[in-house]
Coordinates of C-alpha atoms and ligand atoms in Angstrom, one line a residue:
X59 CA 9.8 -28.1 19.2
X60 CA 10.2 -24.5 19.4
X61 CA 8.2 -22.6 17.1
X62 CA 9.3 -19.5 15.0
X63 CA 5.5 -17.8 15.7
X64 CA 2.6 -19.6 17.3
X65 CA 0.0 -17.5 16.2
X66 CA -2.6 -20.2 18.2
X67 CA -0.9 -19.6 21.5
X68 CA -0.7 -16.2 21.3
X69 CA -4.0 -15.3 20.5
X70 CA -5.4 -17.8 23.2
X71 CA -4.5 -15.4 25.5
X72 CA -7.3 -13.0 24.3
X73 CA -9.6 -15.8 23.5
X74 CA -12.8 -14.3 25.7
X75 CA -12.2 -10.8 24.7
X76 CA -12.2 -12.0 20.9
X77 CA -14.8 -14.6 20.8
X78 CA -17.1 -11.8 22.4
X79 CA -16.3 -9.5 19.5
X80 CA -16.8 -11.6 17.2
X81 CA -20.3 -12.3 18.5
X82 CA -21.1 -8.6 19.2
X83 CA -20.1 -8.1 15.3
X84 CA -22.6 -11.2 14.3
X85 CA -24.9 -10.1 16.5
X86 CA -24.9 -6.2 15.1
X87 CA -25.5 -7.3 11.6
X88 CA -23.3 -4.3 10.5
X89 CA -19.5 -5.8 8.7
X90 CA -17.9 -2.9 7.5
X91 CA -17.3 1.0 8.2
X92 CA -19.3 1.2 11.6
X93 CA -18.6 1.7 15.6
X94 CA -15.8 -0.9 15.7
X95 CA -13.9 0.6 12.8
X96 CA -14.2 4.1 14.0
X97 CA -13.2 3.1 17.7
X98 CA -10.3 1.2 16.9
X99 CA -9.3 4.6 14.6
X100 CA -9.6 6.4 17.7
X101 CA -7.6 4.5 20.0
X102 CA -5.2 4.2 17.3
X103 CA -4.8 7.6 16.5
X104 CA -4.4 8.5 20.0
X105 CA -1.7 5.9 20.9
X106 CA 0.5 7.2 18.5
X107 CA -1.0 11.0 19.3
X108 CA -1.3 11.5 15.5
X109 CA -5.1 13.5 13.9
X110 CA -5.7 11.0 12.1
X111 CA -5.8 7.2 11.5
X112 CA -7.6 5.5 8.6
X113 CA -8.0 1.6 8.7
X114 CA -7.4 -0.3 5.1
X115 CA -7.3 -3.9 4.1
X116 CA -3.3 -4.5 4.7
X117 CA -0.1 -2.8 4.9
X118 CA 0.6 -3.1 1.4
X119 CA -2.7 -1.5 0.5
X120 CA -1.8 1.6 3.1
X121 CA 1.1 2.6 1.6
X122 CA -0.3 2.3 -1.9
X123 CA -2.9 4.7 -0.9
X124 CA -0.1 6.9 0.6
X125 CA 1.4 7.5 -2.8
X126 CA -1.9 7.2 -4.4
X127 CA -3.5 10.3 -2.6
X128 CA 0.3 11.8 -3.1
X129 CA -0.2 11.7 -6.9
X130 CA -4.2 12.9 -6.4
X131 CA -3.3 16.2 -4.4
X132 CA -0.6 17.0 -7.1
X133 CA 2.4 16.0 -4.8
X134 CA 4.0 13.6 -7.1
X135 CA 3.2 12.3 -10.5
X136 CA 3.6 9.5 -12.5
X137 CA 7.6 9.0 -13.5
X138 CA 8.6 10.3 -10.2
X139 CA 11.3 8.6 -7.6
X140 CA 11.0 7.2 -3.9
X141 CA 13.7 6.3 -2.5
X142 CA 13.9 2.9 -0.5
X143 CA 16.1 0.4 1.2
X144 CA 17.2 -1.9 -0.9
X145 CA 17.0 -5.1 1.5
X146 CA 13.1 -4.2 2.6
X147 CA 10.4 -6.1 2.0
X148 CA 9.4 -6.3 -1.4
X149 CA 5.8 -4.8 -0.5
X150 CA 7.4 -1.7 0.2
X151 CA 8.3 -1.4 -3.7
X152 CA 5.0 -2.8 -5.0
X153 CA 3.2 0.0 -3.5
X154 CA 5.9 2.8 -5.4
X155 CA 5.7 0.7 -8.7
X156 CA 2.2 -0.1 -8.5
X157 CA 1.3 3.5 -8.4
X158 CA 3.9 3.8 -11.7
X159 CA 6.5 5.6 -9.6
X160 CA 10.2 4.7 -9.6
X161 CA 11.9 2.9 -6.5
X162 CA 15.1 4.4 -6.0
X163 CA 16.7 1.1 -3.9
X164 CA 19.6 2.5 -1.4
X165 CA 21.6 -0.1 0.6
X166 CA 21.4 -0.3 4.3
X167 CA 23.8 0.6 7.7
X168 CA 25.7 -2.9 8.1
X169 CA 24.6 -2.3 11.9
X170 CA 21.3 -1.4 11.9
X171 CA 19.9 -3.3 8.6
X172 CA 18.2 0.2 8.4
X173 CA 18.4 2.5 5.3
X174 CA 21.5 4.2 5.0
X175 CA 21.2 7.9 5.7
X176 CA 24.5 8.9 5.0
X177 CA 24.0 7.3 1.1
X178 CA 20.4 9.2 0.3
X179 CA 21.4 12.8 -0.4
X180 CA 23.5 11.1 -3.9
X181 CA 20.6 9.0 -5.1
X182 CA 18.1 12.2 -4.6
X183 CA 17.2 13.9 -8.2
X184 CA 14.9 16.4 -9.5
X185 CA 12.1 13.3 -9.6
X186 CA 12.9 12.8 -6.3
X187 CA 9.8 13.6 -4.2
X188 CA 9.7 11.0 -1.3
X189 CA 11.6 9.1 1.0
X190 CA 10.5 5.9 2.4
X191 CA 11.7 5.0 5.5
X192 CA 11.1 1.3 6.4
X193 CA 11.6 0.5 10.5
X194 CA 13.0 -3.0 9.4
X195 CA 12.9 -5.9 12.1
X196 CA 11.4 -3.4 14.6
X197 CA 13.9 -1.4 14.7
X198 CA 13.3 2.6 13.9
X199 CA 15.4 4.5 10.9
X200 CA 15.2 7.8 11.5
X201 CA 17.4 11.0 12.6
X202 CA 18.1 14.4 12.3
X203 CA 19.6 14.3 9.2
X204 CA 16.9 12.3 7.7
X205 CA 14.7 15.2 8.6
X206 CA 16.9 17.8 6.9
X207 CA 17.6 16.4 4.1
X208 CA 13.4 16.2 3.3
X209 CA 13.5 20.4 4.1
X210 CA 16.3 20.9 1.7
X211 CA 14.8 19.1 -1.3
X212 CA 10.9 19.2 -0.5
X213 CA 10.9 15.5 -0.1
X214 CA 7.6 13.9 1.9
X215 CA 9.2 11.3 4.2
X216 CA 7.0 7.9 4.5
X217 CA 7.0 5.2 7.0
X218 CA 6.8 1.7 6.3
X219 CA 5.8 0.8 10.0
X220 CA 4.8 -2.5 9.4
X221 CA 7.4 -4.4 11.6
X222 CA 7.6 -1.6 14.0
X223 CA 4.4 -0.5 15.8
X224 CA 5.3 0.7 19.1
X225 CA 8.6 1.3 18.9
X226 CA 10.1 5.2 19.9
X227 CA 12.5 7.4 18.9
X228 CA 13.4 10.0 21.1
X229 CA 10.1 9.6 23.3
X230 CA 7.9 10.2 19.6
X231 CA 6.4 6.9 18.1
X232 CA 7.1 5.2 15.3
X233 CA 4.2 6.2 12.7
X234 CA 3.9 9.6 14.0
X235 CA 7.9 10.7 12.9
X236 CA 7.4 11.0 9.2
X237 CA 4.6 13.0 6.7
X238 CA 2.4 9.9 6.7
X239 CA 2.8 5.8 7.8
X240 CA 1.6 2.6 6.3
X241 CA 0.9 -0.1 8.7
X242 CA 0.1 -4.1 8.4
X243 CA -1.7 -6.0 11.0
X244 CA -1.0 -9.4 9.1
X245 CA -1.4 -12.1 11.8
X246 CA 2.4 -13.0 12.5
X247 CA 3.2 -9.2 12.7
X248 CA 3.3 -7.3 16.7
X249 CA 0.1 -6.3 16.3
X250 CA -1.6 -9.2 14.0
X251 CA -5.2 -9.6 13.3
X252 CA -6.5 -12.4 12.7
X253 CA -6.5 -12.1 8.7
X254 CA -5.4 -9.5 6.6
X255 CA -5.8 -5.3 7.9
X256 CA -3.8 -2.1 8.1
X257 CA -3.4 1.5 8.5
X258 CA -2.3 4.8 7.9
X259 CA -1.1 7.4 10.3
X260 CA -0.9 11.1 9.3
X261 CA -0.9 14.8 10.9
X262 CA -2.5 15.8 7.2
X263 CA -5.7 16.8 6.8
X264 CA -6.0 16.6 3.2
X265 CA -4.0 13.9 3.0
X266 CA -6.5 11.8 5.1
X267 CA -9.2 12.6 3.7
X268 CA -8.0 11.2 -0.1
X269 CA -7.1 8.5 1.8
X270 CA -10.3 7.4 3.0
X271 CA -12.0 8.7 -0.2
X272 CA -9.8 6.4 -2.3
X273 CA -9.7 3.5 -0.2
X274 CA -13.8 3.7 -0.7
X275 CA -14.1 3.3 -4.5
X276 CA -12.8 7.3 -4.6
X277 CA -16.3 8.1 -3.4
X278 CA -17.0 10.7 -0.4
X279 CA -20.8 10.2 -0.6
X280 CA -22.3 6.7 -2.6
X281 CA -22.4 6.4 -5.5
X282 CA -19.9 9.9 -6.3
X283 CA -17.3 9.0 -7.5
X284 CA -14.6 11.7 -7.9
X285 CA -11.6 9.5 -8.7
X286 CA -10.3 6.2 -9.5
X287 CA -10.3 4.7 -6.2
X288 CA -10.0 1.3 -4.4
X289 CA -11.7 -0.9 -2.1
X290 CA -10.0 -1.2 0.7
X291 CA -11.3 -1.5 4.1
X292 CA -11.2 -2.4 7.0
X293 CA -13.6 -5.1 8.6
X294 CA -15.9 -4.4 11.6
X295 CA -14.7 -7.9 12.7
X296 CA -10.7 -6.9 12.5
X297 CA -11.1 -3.5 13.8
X298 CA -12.7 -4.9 16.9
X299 CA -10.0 -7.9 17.4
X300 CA -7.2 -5.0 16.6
X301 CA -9.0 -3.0 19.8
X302 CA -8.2 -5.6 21.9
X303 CA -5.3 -6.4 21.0
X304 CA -4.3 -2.3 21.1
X305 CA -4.8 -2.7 24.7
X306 CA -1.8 -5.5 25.0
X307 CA 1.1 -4.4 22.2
X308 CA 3.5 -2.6 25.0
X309 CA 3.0 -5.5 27.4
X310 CA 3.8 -7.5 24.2
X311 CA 6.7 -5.5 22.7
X312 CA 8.4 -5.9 26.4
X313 CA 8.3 -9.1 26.3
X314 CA 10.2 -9.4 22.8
X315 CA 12.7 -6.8 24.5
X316 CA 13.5 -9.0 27.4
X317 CA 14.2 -12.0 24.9
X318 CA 16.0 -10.1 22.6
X319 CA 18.2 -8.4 25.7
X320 CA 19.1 -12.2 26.8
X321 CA 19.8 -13.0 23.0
X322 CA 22.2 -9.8 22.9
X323 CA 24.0 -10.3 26.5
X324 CA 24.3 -14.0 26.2
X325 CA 25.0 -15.4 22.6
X326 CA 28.5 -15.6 22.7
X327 CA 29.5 -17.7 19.5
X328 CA 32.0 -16.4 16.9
X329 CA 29.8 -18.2 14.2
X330 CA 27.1 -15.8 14.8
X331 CA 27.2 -11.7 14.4
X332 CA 24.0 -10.3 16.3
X333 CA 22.0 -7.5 15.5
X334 CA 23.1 -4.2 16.9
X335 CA 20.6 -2.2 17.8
X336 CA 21.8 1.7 16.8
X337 CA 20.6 4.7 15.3
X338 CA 21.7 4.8 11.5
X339 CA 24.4 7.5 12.5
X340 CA 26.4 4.7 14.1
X341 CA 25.3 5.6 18.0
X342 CA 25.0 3.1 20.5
X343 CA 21.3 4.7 20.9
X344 CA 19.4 4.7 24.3
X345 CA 17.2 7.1 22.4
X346 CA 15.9 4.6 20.2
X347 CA 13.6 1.5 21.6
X348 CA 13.3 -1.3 19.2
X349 CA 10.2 -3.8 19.2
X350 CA 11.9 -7.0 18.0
X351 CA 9.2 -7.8 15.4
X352 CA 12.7 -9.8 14.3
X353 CA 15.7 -11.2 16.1
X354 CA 17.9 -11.6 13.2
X355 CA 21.6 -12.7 13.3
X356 CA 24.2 -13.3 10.6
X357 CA 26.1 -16.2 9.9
X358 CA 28.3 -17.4 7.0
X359 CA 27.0 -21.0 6.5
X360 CA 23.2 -19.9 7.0
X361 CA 22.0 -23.8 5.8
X362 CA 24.4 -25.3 8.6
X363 CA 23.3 -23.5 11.4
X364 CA 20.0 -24.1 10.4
X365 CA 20.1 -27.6 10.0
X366 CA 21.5 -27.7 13.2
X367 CA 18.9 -25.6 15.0
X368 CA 16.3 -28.1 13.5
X369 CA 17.9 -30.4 14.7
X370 CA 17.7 -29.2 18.2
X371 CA 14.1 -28.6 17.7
X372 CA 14.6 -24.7 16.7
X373 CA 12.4 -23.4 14.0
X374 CA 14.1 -20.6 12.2
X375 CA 13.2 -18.6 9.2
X376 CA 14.7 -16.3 6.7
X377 CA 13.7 -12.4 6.5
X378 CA 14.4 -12.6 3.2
X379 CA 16.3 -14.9 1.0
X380 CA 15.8 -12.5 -1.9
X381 CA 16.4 -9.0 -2.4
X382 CA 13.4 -7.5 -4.4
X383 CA 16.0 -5.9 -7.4
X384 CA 16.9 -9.9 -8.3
X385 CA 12.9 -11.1 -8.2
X386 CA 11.9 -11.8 -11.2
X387 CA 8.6 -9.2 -11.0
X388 CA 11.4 -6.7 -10.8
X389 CA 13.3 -7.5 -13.9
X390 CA 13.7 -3.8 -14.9
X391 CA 16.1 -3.6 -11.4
X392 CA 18.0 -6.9 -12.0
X393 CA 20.8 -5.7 -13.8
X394 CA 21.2 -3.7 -10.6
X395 CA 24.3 -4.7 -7.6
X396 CA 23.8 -4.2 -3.9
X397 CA 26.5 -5.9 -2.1
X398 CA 26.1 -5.5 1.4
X399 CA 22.2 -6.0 0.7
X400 CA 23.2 -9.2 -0.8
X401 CA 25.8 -10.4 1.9
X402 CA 22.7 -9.7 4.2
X403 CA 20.5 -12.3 2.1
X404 CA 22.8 -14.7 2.0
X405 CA 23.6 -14.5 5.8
X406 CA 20.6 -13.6 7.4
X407 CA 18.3 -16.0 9.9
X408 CA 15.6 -14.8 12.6
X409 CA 15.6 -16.2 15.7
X410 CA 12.3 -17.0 17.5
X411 CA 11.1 -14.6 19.1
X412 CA 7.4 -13.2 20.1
X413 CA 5.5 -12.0 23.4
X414 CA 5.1 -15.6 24.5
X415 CA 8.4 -17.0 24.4
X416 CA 9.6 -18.4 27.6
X417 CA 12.1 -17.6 29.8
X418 CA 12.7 -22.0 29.2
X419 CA 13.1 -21.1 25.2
X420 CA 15.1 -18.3 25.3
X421 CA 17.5 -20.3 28.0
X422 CA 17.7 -23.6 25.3
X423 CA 18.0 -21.7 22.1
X424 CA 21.0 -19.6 23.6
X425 CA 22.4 -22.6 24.4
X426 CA 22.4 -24.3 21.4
X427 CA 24.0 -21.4 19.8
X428 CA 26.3 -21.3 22.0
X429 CA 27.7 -24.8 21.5
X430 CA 27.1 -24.6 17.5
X431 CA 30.2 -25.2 16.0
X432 CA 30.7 -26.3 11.9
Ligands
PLP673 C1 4.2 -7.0 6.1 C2 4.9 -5.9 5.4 C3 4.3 -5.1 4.5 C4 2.9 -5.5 3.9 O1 1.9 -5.7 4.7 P1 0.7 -6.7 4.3 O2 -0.3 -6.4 5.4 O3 1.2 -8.0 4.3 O4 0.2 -6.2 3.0 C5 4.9 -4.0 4.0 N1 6.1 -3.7 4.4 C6 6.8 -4.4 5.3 C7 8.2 -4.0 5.7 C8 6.2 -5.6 5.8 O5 6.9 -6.3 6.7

């Protein structure tokens, strides 16, 4: 059987490095905010060569405290829009809703399963205050464009770098393009821990500090509290795992490519559209390396091919059967119509793909793809 992640395998790799952090965080008596926190800050900061990085519980919680510390320093307030793909992830909307500002949902580039450039500047309004760029599937949305649009109407630009860490756009990182980035190190994610953790990434001063104020009960000093914060940190035992793993992501993120370049050259099945990795203006883009967090392909009978993968021993999954405006939670956006976000539902199924996958793998899955037929 060929699994879609194994988490156990991947982390064996690290095993000794891991089991020893473990113990030197038993060992220290000291579980939260201390010398593995602030290292892995550090080295995270500088491998993206961004001032500041602040470690949180999860992704979700990052870019909730994003907007959060947007509405505290007068930014934005309550009633206002950000503007989001419409085929992301639905955590990217529960952090805009949950802070009771309005998603904006654009549809994506066909190609790039990216937000849509071209289609922001006529959903933009006098609410509008942010833009939030999600790097879906490892792949980075950003250009030019992107950029001037945010001048010409004052509009913060946000990454939702969850899927994407690692990945560069014109020789600049993902989480170090935009005014600040959310990150998730969820286990099955390039850089997992092992449990929940995140971060944020920002060149803003102020806007780091209410960050790590709110993220601590809105308290700078113990028992101060200045706002209505959170709790939302990130464990001495996850830091120190997530500094190990640091040291490994490029190694790991070259190993996706190489998969994913064998998926590209030699899936040759009229069955199956694969992904094609541009820029959102439509470039075949050198300039823009993708991690693979996802190798997703399209295909009009998703349940056939995927019965038939199984049936080859191919575990595949879906990334996502449900676009967040027809979830139930979002009833207020159901009345709502994204067709090509809806074609990409209904089509959509991810490959396995990770920094273990064999050579042996990648040779079987392409042929089985290759001699699918329905
Ligand atoms: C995983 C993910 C999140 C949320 O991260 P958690 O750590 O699970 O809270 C947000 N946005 C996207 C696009 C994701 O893939």
């Amino acid at each position: 059987m060929i699994k879609f992640l194994d988490l156990q395998k991947i982390n064996a790799q690290y095993a000794a490095e891991l089991k020893q952090v473990a113990a030197d965080v038993i060992d220290s008596g000291w579980f939260l905010m201390g010398s593995q926190l602030e290292n892995f800050e550090k080295q995270f900061a500088a491998f993206h060569n961004v001032k500041h990085a602040i470690g949180v519980a999860n992704g979700l919680d990052a870019l909730r405290l994003i907007l959060k510390a947007y509405i505290d320093l007068g930014v934005m307030q309550e009633g206002d829009e950000v503007i989001v793909p419409a085929n992301t992830y639905i955590a990217s909307l529960l952090a805009i809703s949950d802070n009771r500002l309005v998603p904006v949902l654009v549809e994506p580039n066909e190609k790039s399963f990216n937000l849509d450039i071209d289609l922001i500047e006529k959903h933009i309004t006098t609410k509008t205050k942010a833009i939030m760029v999600v790097h879906l599937y490892g792949q980075i949305c950003w250009s030019e464009q992107l950029v001037e649009l945010a001048k010409k109407y004052n509009l913060k630009i946000i990454e939702d770098n969850a899927q994407a860490i690692g990945a560069v756009w014109n020789g600049i990182k993902s989480g170090s393009l935009g005014d600040a980035a959310g990150f998730s190190f969820y286990p099955g994610k390039n850089l997992g821990a092992l449990g929940d953790a995140g971060a944020v990434t920002t060149n803003d001063d102020a806007l780091a500090t209410q960050i790590r104020t709110l993220g601590n009960y809105g308290s700078k000093q113990k028992y101060v509290n200045e706002f209505k914060g959170l709790n939302s940190r990130l464990d001495e035992i996850q830091a120190g795992f997530l500094s190990v793993k640091l040291k490994y992501i490029d190694a790991e993120n070259q190993c996706r490519r190489q998969s994913a370049e064998r998926y590209l050259s030699e899936i040759k099945n009229p069955l199956v559209e694969l992904p094609f990795p541009i820029n959102t203006s439509c470039q075949v883009s050198d300039n823009n390396e993708h991690v693979w967090h996802l190798f997703v392909i399209r295909t009009k009978n998703r349940q056939a091919l995927q019965n038939y993968l199984a049936d080859n021993e191919i575990q595949t999954l879906i990334h996502y059967p449900t676009p967040p405006n027809k979830q139930l939670a979002y009833s207020e956006l159901n009345h709502l119509n994204y067709p090509l976000t809806n074609a990409i539902h209904d089509e959509v199924v991810s490959l396995p793909i990770s920094s273990i996958t064999t050579e042996e793998e990648v040779t079987k899955i392409i042929k089985m793809l290759n001699s699918y037929s329905n």
